Structures are given as C-alpha cells and as structure tokens.
C-alpha cells in the first residue's frame, strides 16, 4: 500500500547495475544506490564532490555515450542507467619527494611511461572535473610543471583517467607529481612564511607562549572567548 509520502513525491525510473527501480526525483546517484539497498562500502566518502570516491558511469536515454560523473553530485533523471566505477588498485609508481632534486628532469625516472601518450583523448573525455588532462600531461612532459599543476587543481583523484589510459601512464599521478614537484622545488619560497618561521626561531613569540602555557584552563577558555568576541 502506498504511503502519503509515496503519493506526493514524483518518481523517476532508473536502471542500476542492470536492474530497474523507481526512486524519488531530484536525488543523487549515491542516494539512489543507498535507497535501493546497494552496499557502498568503498565507493563513497565526503558526499561533497571532493574525495572522488563515488565516480560512476552512466548513460541517458537517446545517447549512446557513456558519461562519467561523481555519484554524490549527479542528480538522476528519468531513464538514466548507471553503475559505480570499478575500484582501482594503488599506483605502481613510487617516489620520495624529499630526494627529488630536479622534478621535471627526473619525470621519466619516476614515471617510465610518461612519454607514451598516444593522444587518444581518453583521459580528458572521461574526467568528471572537465580537466584537459591530455593537454596537462603534454605540458608536464615539456617540463612546464607550473601550468600543468594549475590545470590539475580541480582533480579529485577519482582515478577515471588512470583506468582509461591505454598506455598505463597514470595521468593523475603524473600531474600530482608535477604539482608537488613544482611546489617543493620550483616555486619561489613563500616570503611571509619564511619570515614568520625565522621570527619563531629567533624567539619573538617565546614570552607570549610561556604566558599562555602558564594560564589555567579557565583563564585560557576566557581568553579564547574574548578572542572570538
Ligand atoms: S584528472 Fe583523472 S583523477 Fe583527476 S578528476 Fe580527472 S579523471 Fe579523476
Ligand atoms: S588516456 Fe593516456 S594515452 Fe590517452 S591521451 Fe590520456 S594520457 Fe595520453
Ligand atoms: S563521495 Fe566524495 S566526491 Fe562523492
């Protein structure tokens, strides 16, 4: 028997992992998976479009193409068919950034397939964050780590480009390396941070810190309240 809620909420028909369901309109794919009893133990995390754990593949009526989206941000529509993106293993590449002296020059030492791009556009087409992954990989290959890293900023490390790449290049890990390498070795040092670190080393805040440590819990709490007000 239908409850009053069932009668009020419009429903849409969707296909999840090959089975059809009626679910409330306007909910996300992750909500639909949960509502229909699918266990999501690994394929979900932040629910805010940040962690990249909930990547899914979906089709819509009348379009032969597969789309890739974040399940927690993709609102389902009538006739949509979707399933969670297959889970991926860990990257096979390892490097210790503290030992990298010349990030661009050492790219191929750490990613031995970084120059194997066949320009198939697969990584760019599949990226749910609409990053021009192929172009960023090309820039990284030319040593332009700053530009490549900037393009990579919206990445949520969902791994779709990694799974898609026919050359097993692991584009997302190459671009993460470019970003890390740029920040660690190539970017100008942050002057304000350096100044503060120097002043801390020289003891500028030592007395203030001592007086804070000497405060009772009650006085410390009062001071915090004062600071908030
Ligand atoms: S660059 Fe790759 S890992 Fe990052 S969001 Fe796009 S597809 Fe996902
Ligand atoms: S999927 Fe791999 S081979 Fe294809 S364009 Fe992207 S990096 Fe190049
Ligand atoms: S659950 Fe984190 S991006 Fe969707």
PDB file of C-alpha atoms and ligand atoms in Angstrom:
ATOM      1  CA  UNK A   1       0.000   0.000   0.000  1.00  0.00           C
ATOM      2  CA  UNK A   2       1.296   3.470  -0.866  1.00  0.00           C
ATOM      3  CA  UNK A   3       2.124   5.842   1.970  1.00  0.00           C
ATOM      4  CA  UNK A   4       1.137   9.541   1.672  1.00  0.00           C
ATOM      5  CA  UNK A   5       4.835  10.307   1.071  1.00  0.00           C
ATOM      6  CA  UNK A   6       4.910   7.924  -1.903  1.00  0.00           C
ATOM      7  CA  UNK A   7       1.968   9.701  -3.460  1.00  0.00           C
ATOM      8  CA  UNK A   8       3.433  13.174  -3.028  1.00  0.00           C
ATOM      9  CA  UNK A   9       6.995  12.619  -4.246  1.00  0.00           C
ATOM     10  CA  UNK A  10       7.373  12.297  -8.033  1.00  0.00           C
ATOM     11  CA  UNK A  11       9.369   9.237  -9.062  1.00  0.00           C
ATOM     12  CA  UNK A  12      11.764   8.513 -11.908  1.00  0.00           C
ATOM     13  CA  UNK A  13      12.647   5.139 -13.369  1.00  0.00           C
ATOM     14  CA  UNK A  14      16.357   4.299 -13.381  1.00  0.00           C
ATOM     15  CA  UNK A  15      18.495   1.278 -14.084  1.00  0.00           C
ATOM     16  CA  UNK A  16      21.170   0.432 -11.519  1.00  0.00           C
ATOM     17  CA  UNK A  17      23.595  -2.370 -12.302  1.00  0.00           C
ATOM     18  CA  UNK A  18      21.108  -3.722 -14.831  1.00  0.00           C
ATOM     19  CA  UNK A  19      18.017  -3.719 -12.583  1.00  0.00           C
ATOM     20  CA  UNK A  20      15.212  -1.176 -12.797  1.00  0.00           C
ATOM     21  CA  UNK A  21      13.934   0.853  -9.852  1.00  0.00           C
ATOM     22  CA  UNK A  22      11.552   3.711  -9.165  1.00  0.00           C
ATOM     23  CA  UNK A  23      13.212   6.321  -6.951  1.00  0.00           C
ATOM     24  CA  UNK A  24      12.292   9.853  -5.875  1.00  0.00           C
ATOM     25  CA  UNK A  25      13.088  12.515  -8.463  1.00  0.00           C
ATOM     26  CA  UNK A  26      15.819  15.010  -7.639  1.00  0.00           C
ATOM     27  CA  UNK A  27      18.070  12.749  -5.593  1.00  0.00           C
ATOM     28  CA  UNK A  28      21.689  11.956  -6.424  1.00  0.00           C
ATOM     29  CA  UNK A  29      23.027   8.681  -7.757  1.00  0.00           C
ATOM     30  CA  UNK A  30      24.594   7.857  -4.386  1.00  0.00           C
ATOM     31  CA  UNK A  31      21.244   8.447  -2.663  1.00  0.00           C
ATOM     32  CA  UNK A  32      19.587   6.202  -5.243  1.00  0.00           C
ATOM     33  CA  UNK A  33      22.114   3.442  -4.619  1.00  0.00           C
ATOM     34  CA  UNK A  34      21.511   3.634  -0.891  1.00  0.00           C
ATOM     35  CA  UNK A  35      17.739   3.838  -1.223  1.00  0.00           C
ATOM     36  CA  UNK A  36      17.669   0.725  -3.372  1.00  0.00           C
ATOM     37  CA  UNK A  37      19.736  -1.294  -0.922  1.00  0.00           C
ATOM     38  CA  UNK A  38      23.120  -1.269  -2.656  1.00  0.00           C
ATOM     39  CA  UNK A  39      26.018  -1.506  -0.246  1.00  0.00           C
ATOM     40  CA  UNK A  40      28.514   1.313  -0.819  1.00  0.00           C
ATOM     41  CA  UNK A  41      31.393   0.438   1.415  1.00  0.00           C
ATOM     42  CA  UNK A  42      34.297   1.931  -0.524  1.00  0.00           C
ATOM     43  CA  UNK A  43      32.707   3.954  -3.303  1.00  0.00           C
ATOM     44  CA  UNK A  44      31.654   6.863  -1.149  1.00  0.00           C
ATOM     45  CA  UNK A  45      33.424   9.327   1.086  1.00  0.00           C
ATOM     46  CA  UNK A  46      32.894  13.046   1.547  1.00  0.00           C
ATOM     47  CA  UNK A  47      29.477  13.348  -0.160  1.00  0.00           C
ATOM     48  CA  UNK A  48      30.602  16.822  -1.164  1.00  0.00           C
ATOM     49  CA  UNK A  49      32.315  16.363  -4.535  1.00  0.00           C
ATOM     50  CA  UNK A  50      35.817  16.450  -3.088  1.00  0.00           C
ATOM     51  CA  UNK A  51      37.197  12.970  -2.447  1.00  0.00           C
ATOM     52  CA  UNK A  52      36.481  11.351  -5.826  1.00  0.00           C
ATOM     53  CA  UNK A  53      35.460   8.028  -4.287  1.00  0.00           C
ATOM     54  CA  UNK A  54      31.985   7.924  -5.818  1.00  0.00           C
ATOM     55  CA  UNK A  55      32.824   8.021  -9.535  1.00  0.00           C
ATOM     56  CA  UNK A  56      30.188   6.325 -11.647  1.00  0.00           C
ATOM     57  CA  UNK A  57      29.451   5.539 -15.250  1.00  0.00           C
ATOM     58  CA  UNK A  58      26.047   6.399 -16.632  1.00  0.00           C
ATOM     59  CA  UNK A  59      24.034   6.644 -19.801  1.00  0.00           C
ATOM     60  CA  UNK A  60      20.957   8.699 -20.550  1.00  0.00           C
ATOM     61  CA  UNK A  61      18.136   7.855 -22.972  1.00  0.00           C
ATOM     62  CA  UNK A  62      18.872   8.647 -26.599  1.00  0.00           C
ATOM     63  CA  UNK A  63      22.625   8.970 -26.123  1.00  0.00           C
ATOM     64  CA  UNK A  64      24.948   6.105 -26.969  1.00  0.00           C
ATOM     65  CA  UNK A  65      27.818   7.582 -24.973  1.00  0.00           C
ATOM     66  CA  UNK A  66      28.923   6.653 -21.501  1.00  0.00           C
ATOM     67  CA  UNK A  67      29.319   9.586 -19.150  1.00  0.00           C
ATOM     68  CA  UNK A  68      31.458   9.766 -16.055  1.00  0.00           C
ATOM     69  CA  UNK A  69      30.286  11.691 -13.008  1.00  0.00           C
ATOM     70  CA  UNK A  70      30.620  11.946  -9.270  1.00  0.00           C
ATOM     71  CA  UNK A  71      27.717   9.986  -7.814  1.00  0.00           C
ATOM     72  CA  UNK A  72      27.238  12.378  -4.910  1.00  0.00           C
ATOM     73  CA  UNK A  73      26.855  15.356  -7.296  1.00  0.00           C
ATOM     74  CA  UNK A  74      24.969  13.774 -10.179  1.00  0.00           C
ATOM     75  CA  UNK A  75      21.212  14.162  -9.960  1.00  0.00           C
ATOM     76  CA  UNK A  76      19.465  11.210 -11.551  1.00  0.00           C
ATOM     77  CA  UNK A  77      16.967  11.696 -14.342  1.00  0.00           C
ATOM     78  CA  UNK A  78      14.331   9.518 -15.956  1.00  0.00           C
ATOM     79  CA  UNK A  79      15.799   6.587 -17.833  1.00  0.00           C
ATOM     80  CA  UNK A  80      19.343   7.025 -16.552  1.00  0.00           C
ATOM     81  CA  UNK A  81      21.330   3.814 -16.286  1.00  0.00           C
ATOM     82  CA  UNK A  82      24.347   3.790 -14.012  1.00  0.00           C
ATOM     83  CA  UNK A  83      26.791   1.754 -12.024  1.00  0.00           C
ATOM     84  CA  UNK A  84      29.729   2.574  -9.757  1.00  0.00           C
ATOM     85  CA  UNK A  85      33.098   2.912 -11.456  1.00  0.00           C
ATOM     86  CA  UNK A  86      35.234  -0.200 -10.910  1.00  0.00           C
ATOM     87  CA  UNK A  87      37.573   0.226  -7.951  1.00  0.00           C
ATOM     88  CA  UNK A  88      41.208   0.776  -8.819  1.00  0.00           C
ATOM     89  CA  UNK A  89      44.340  -0.503  -7.180  1.00  0.00           C
ATOM     90  CA  UNK A  90      47.154   1.680  -5.910  1.00  0.00           C
ATOM     91  CA  UNK A  91      49.558   3.436  -8.230  1.00  0.00           C
ATOM     92  CA  UNK A  92      52.532   1.304  -9.226  1.00  0.00           C
ATOM     93  CA  UNK A  93      54.780   4.363  -9.123  1.00  0.00           C
ATOM     94  CA  UNK A  94      56.738   5.340  -6.024  1.00  0.00           C
ATOM     95  CA  UNK A  95      58.988   8.333  -5.391  1.00  0.00           C
ATOM     96  CA  UNK A  96      60.279  10.157  -2.377  1.00  0.00           C
ATOM     97  CA  UNK A  97      59.793  13.856  -2.983  1.00  0.00           C
ATOM     98  CA  UNK A  98      62.419  14.773  -0.396  1.00  0.00           C
ATOM     99  CA  UNK A  99      65.001  13.092  -2.629  1.00  0.00           C
ATOM    100  CA  UNK A 100      63.816  14.645  -5.903  1.00  0.00           C
ATOM    101  CA  UNK A 101      66.198  17.450  -6.850  1.00  0.00           C
ATOM    102  CA  UNK A 102      65.058  18.212 -10.399  1.00  0.00           C
ATOM    103  CA  UNK A 103      61.356  17.268 -10.690  1.00  0.00           C
ATOM    104  CA  UNK A 104      60.997  17.955 -14.421  1.00  0.00           C
ATOM    105  CA  UNK A 105      64.334  16.395 -15.357  1.00  0.00           C
ATOM    106  CA  UNK A 106      63.533  13.285 -13.322  1.00  0.00           C
ATOM    107  CA  UNK A 107      59.985  12.800 -14.627  1.00  0.00           C
ATOM    108  CA  UNK A 108      60.834   9.700 -16.666  1.00  0.00           C
ATOM    109  CA  UNK A 109      62.912   8.252 -13.828  1.00  0.00           C
ATOM    110  CA  UNK A 110      59.805   8.177 -11.649  1.00  0.00           C
ATOM    111  CA  UNK A 111      57.139   7.634 -14.337  1.00  0.00           C
ATOM    112  CA  UNK A 112      58.682   5.489 -17.020  1.00  0.00           C
ATOM    113  CA  UNK A 113      55.614   5.718 -19.282  1.00  0.00           C
ATOM    114  CA  UNK A 114      55.135   9.489 -19.055  1.00  0.00           C
ATOM    115  CA  UNK A 115      56.263   9.950 -22.676  1.00  0.00           C
ATOM    116  CA  UNK A 116      53.994   7.262 -24.123  1.00  0.00           C
ATOM    117  CA  UNK A 117      50.873   9.380 -24.716  1.00  0.00           C
ATOM    118  CA  UNK A 118      49.129   8.369 -27.939  1.00  0.00           C
ATOM    119  CA  UNK A 119      46.741  11.366 -27.780  1.00  0.00           C
ATOM    120  CA  UNK A 120      43.624   9.268 -27.672  1.00  0.00           C
ATOM    121  CA  UNK A 121      41.782  11.962 -25.588  1.00  0.00           C
ATOM    122  CA  UNK A 122      40.526   9.204 -23.289  1.00  0.00           C
ATOM    123  CA  UNK A 123      41.681  10.855 -20.058  1.00  0.00           C
ATOM    124  CA  UNK A 124      40.197  14.220 -20.996  1.00  0.00           C
ATOM    125  CA  UNK A 125      36.907  12.728 -22.163  1.00  0.00           C
ATOM    126  CA  UNK A 126      36.457  10.682 -19.012  1.00  0.00           C
ATOM    127  CA  UNK A 127      37.365  13.338 -16.434  1.00  0.00           C
ATOM    128  CA  UNK A 128      34.302  14.248 -14.330  1.00  0.00           C
ATOM    129  CA  UNK A 129      36.011  17.516 -13.359  1.00  0.00           C
ATOM    130  CA  UNK A 130      36.373  18.577 -17.018  1.00  0.00           C
ATOM    131  CA  UNK A 131      40.135  18.900 -16.730  1.00  0.00           C
ATOM    132  CA  UNK A 132      42.054  18.950 -20.003  1.00  0.00           C
ATOM    133  CA  UNK A 133      44.132  16.040 -18.756  1.00  0.00           C
ATOM    134  CA  UNK A 134      45.817  15.209 -22.055  1.00  0.00           C
ATOM    135  CA  UNK A 135      46.956  18.803 -22.508  1.00  0.00           C
ATOM    136  CA  UNK A 136      48.239  18.961 -18.926  1.00  0.00           C
ATOM    137  CA  UNK A 137      50.187  15.745 -19.454  1.00  0.00           C
ATOM    138  CA  UNK A 138      51.783  17.249 -22.560  1.00  0.00           C
ATOM    139  CA  UNK A 139      52.802  20.351 -20.587  1.00  0.00           C
ATOM    140  CA  UNK A 140      54.261  18.195 -17.816  1.00  0.00           C
ATOM    141  CA  UNK A 141      56.259  16.288 -20.435  1.00  0.00           C
ATOM    142  CA  UNK A 142      57.740  19.599 -21.612  1.00  0.00           C
ATOM    143  CA  UNK A 143      58.716  20.476 -18.054  1.00  0.00           C
ATOM    144  CA  UNK A 144      56.004  23.099 -17.670  1.00  0.00           C
ATOM    145  CA  UNK A 145      55.053  21.908 -14.208  1.00  0.00           C
ATOM    146  CA  UNK A 146      53.515  25.157 -13.009  1.00  0.00           C
ATOM    147  CA  UNK A 147      50.960  25.292 -15.838  1.00  0.00           C
ATOM    148  CA  UNK A 148      50.297  21.553 -15.653  1.00  0.00           C
ATOM    149  CA  UNK A 149      49.814  21.760 -11.881  1.00  0.00           C
ATOM    150  CA  UNK A 150      47.421  24.691 -12.193  1.00  0.00           C
ATOM    151  CA  UNK A 151      45.273  22.753 -14.660  1.00  0.00           C
ATOM    152  CA  UNK A 152      45.238  19.817 -12.271  1.00  0.00           C
ATOM    153  CA  UNK A 153      43.856  21.844  -9.315  1.00  0.00           C
ATOM    154  CA  UNK A 154      40.204  20.656  -9.581  1.00  0.00           C
ATOM    155  CA  UNK A 155      41.280  16.984  -9.618  1.00  0.00           C
ATOM    156  CA  UNK A 156      39.567  14.791  -7.031  1.00  0.00           C
ATOM    157  CA  UNK A 157      41.815  11.766  -7.717  1.00  0.00           C
ATOM    158  CA  UNK A 158      38.849   9.674  -8.782  1.00  0.00           C
ATOM    159  CA  UNK A 159      41.154   7.541 -10.926  1.00  0.00           C
ATOM    160  CA  UNK A 160      38.960   7.554 -14.035  1.00  0.00           C
ATOM    161  CA  UNK A 161      41.819   8.797 -16.239  1.00  0.00           C
ATOM    162  CA  UNK A 162      44.106   6.183 -14.740  1.00  0.00           C
ATOM    163  CA  UNK A 163      41.654   3.429 -15.638  1.00  0.00           C
ATOM    164  CA  UNK A 164      41.038   4.867 -19.101  1.00  0.00           C
ATOM    165  CA  UNK A 165      44.626   5.338 -20.263  1.00  0.00           C
ATOM    166  CA  UNK A 166      45.556   2.606 -22.745  1.00  0.00           C
ATOM    167  CA  UNK A 167      49.241   3.293 -22.148  1.00  0.00           C
ATOM    168  CA  UNK A 168      49.018   2.791 -18.380  1.00  0.00           C
ATOM    169  CA  UNK A 169      50.584   6.184 -17.827  1.00  0.00           C
ATOM    170  CA  UNK A 170      48.587   7.018 -14.689  1.00  0.00           C
ATOM    171  CA  UNK A 171      47.925  10.624 -15.798  1.00  0.00           C
ATOM    172  CA  UNK A 172      46.568  11.731 -12.429  1.00  0.00           C
ATOM    173  CA  UNK A 173      49.707  10.581 -10.617  1.00  0.00           C
ATOM    174  CA  UNK A 174      51.975  12.267 -13.167  1.00  0.00           C
ATOM    175  CA  UNK A 175      50.090  15.534 -12.643  1.00  0.00           C
ATOM    176  CA  UNK A 176      50.133  15.181  -8.874  1.00  0.00           C
ATOM    177  CA  UNK A 177      53.891  14.695  -9.109  1.00  0.00           C
ATOM    178  CA  UNK A 178      54.146  17.825 -11.291  1.00  0.00           C
ATOM    179  CA  UNK A 179      52.191  19.823  -8.770  1.00  0.00           C
ATOM    180  CA  UNK A 180      54.155  18.518  -5.808  1.00  0.00           C
ATOM    181  CA  UNK A 181      57.449  18.904  -7.616  1.00  0.00           C
ATOM    182  CA  UNK A 182      56.683  22.488  -8.557  1.00  0.00           C
ATOM    183  CA  UNK A 183      55.653  23.430  -5.015  1.00  0.00           C
ATOM    184  CA  UNK A 184      58.645  21.698  -3.418  1.00  0.00           C
ATOM    185  CA  UNK A 185      61.486  22.679  -5.752  1.00  0.00           C
ATOM    186  CA  UNK A 186      60.488  25.196  -8.384  1.00  0.00           C
ATOM    187  CA  UNK A 187      58.091  27.699  -6.816  1.00  0.00           C
ATOM    188  CA  UNK A 188      59.635  30.764  -5.165  1.00  0.00           C
ATOM    189  CA  UNK A 189      59.723  30.303  -1.370  1.00  0.00           C
ATOM    190  CA  UNK A 190      56.732  31.894   0.400  1.00  0.00           C
ATOM    191  CA  UNK A 191      58.336  35.002   1.880  1.00  0.00           C
ATOM    192  CA  UNK A 192      55.781  35.626   4.624  1.00  0.00           C
ATOM    193  CA  UNK A 193      56.019  32.038   5.835  1.00  0.00           C
ATOM    194  CA  UNK A 194      59.791  32.217   5.857  1.00  0.00           C
ATOM    195  CA  UNK A 195      59.709  35.472   7.821  1.00  0.00           C
ATOM    196  CA  UNK A 196      57.374  34.005  10.433  1.00  0.00           C
ATOM    197  CA  UNK A 197      59.486  30.852  10.757  1.00  0.00           C
ATOM    198  CA  UNK A 198      62.597  32.974  11.235  1.00  0.00           C
ATOM    199  CA  UNK A 199      60.926  35.106  13.894  1.00  0.00           C
ATOM    200  CA  UNK A 200      59.752  31.984  15.743  1.00  0.00           C
ATOM    201  CA  UNK A 201      63.294  30.580  15.635  1.00  0.00           C
ATOM    202  CA  UNK A 202      64.653  33.884  16.935  1.00  0.00           C
ATOM    203  CA  UNK A 203      62.275  33.731  19.911  1.00  0.00           C
ATOM    204  CA  UNK A 204      59.945  36.605  19.074  1.00  0.00           C
ATOM    205  CA  UNK A 205      56.924  34.708  20.427  1.00  0.00           C
ATOM    206  CA  UNK A 206      58.659  32.800  23.234  1.00  0.00           C
ATOM    207  CA  UNK A 207      57.453  35.055  26.073  1.00  0.00           C
ATOM    208  CA  UNK A 208      53.876  35.105  24.783  1.00  0.00           C
ATOM    209  CA  UNK A 209      53.915  31.324  24.504  1.00  0.00           C
ATOM    210  CA  UNK A 210      55.249  30.939  28.042  1.00  0.00           C
ATOM    211  CA  UNK A 211      52.499  33.131  29.440  1.00  0.00           C
ATOM    212  CA  UNK A 212      49.871  31.122  27.548  1.00  0.00           C
ATOM    213  CA  UNK A 213      51.249  27.837  28.889  1.00  0.00           C
ATOM    214  CA  UNK A 214      51.125  29.241  32.427  1.00  0.00           C
ATOM    215  CA  UNK A 215      47.386  30.060  32.213  1.00  0.00           C
ATOM    216  CA  UNK A 216      44.808  27.890  33.960  1.00  0.00           C
ATOM    217  CA  UNK A 217      42.239  26.099  31.789  1.00  0.00           C
ATOM    218  CA  UNK A 218      39.628  28.582  32.923  1.00  0.00           C
ATOM    219  CA  UNK A 219      41.708  31.638  32.023  1.00  0.00           C
ATOM    220  CA  UNK A 220      42.657  30.080  28.715  1.00  0.00           C
ATOM    221  CA  UNK A 221      38.999  29.453  27.899  1.00  0.00           C
ATOM    222  CA  UNK A 222      38.118  33.048  28.836  1.00  0.00           C
ATOM    223  CA  UNK A 223      40.899  34.334  26.619  1.00  0.00           C
ATOM    224  CA  UNK A 224      39.614  32.264  23.707  1.00  0.00           C
ATOM    225  CA  UNK A 225      36.079  33.570  24.232  1.00  0.00           C
ATOM    226  CA  UNK A 226      37.438  37.095  24.273  1.00  0.00           C
ATOM    227  CA  UNK A 227      39.268  36.455  21.011  1.00  0.00           C
ATOM    228  CA  UNK A 228      36.108  35.145  19.389  1.00  0.00           C
ATOM    229  CA  UNK A 229      34.044  38.109  20.507  1.00  0.00           C
TER     230      UNK A 229
HETATM  231  S1  LIG B   1      42.304  14.208 -13.641  1.00  0.00           S
HETATM  232 FE1  LIG B   1      41.851  11.999 -13.533  1.00  0.00          FE
HETATM  233  S2  LIG B   1      41.790  11.518 -11.331  1.00  0.00           S
HETATM  234 FE2  LIG B   1      41.591  13.751 -11.546  1.00  0.00          FE
HETATM  235  S3  LIG B   1      39.391  14.141 -11.561  1.00  0.00           S
HETATM  236 FE3  LIG B   1      40.042  13.948 -13.708  1.00  0.00          FE
HETATM  237  S4  LIG B   1      39.727  11.793 -14.211  1.00  0.00           S
HETATM  238 FE4  LIG B   1      39.653  11.950 -11.957  1.00  0.00          FE
HETATM  239  S1  LIG B   2      44.467   8.429 -21.912  1.00  0.00           S
HETATM  240 FE1  LIG B   2      46.723   8.154 -21.813  1.00  0.00          FE
HETATM  241  S2  LIG B   2      47.335   7.910 -23.947  1.00  0.00           S
HETATM  242 FE2  LIG B   2      45.252   8.734 -23.997  1.00  0.00          FE
HETATM  243  S3  LIG B   2      45.536  10.983 -24.134  1.00  0.00           S
HETATM  244 FE3  LIG B   2      45.370  10.477 -21.946  1.00  0.00          FE
HETATM  245  S4  LIG B   2      47.487  10.214 -21.232  1.00  0.00           S
HETATM  246 FE4  LIG B   2      47.508  10.102 -23.491  1.00  0.00          FE
HETATM  247  S1  LIG B   3      31.642  10.960  -2.060  1.00  0.00           S
HETATM  248 FE1  LIG B   3      33.409  12.261  -2.216  1.00  0.00          FE
HETATM  249  S2  LIG B   3      33.219  13.092  -4.241  1.00  0.00           S
HETATM  250 FE2  LIG B   3      31.398  11.944  -3.963  1.00  0.00          FE
END
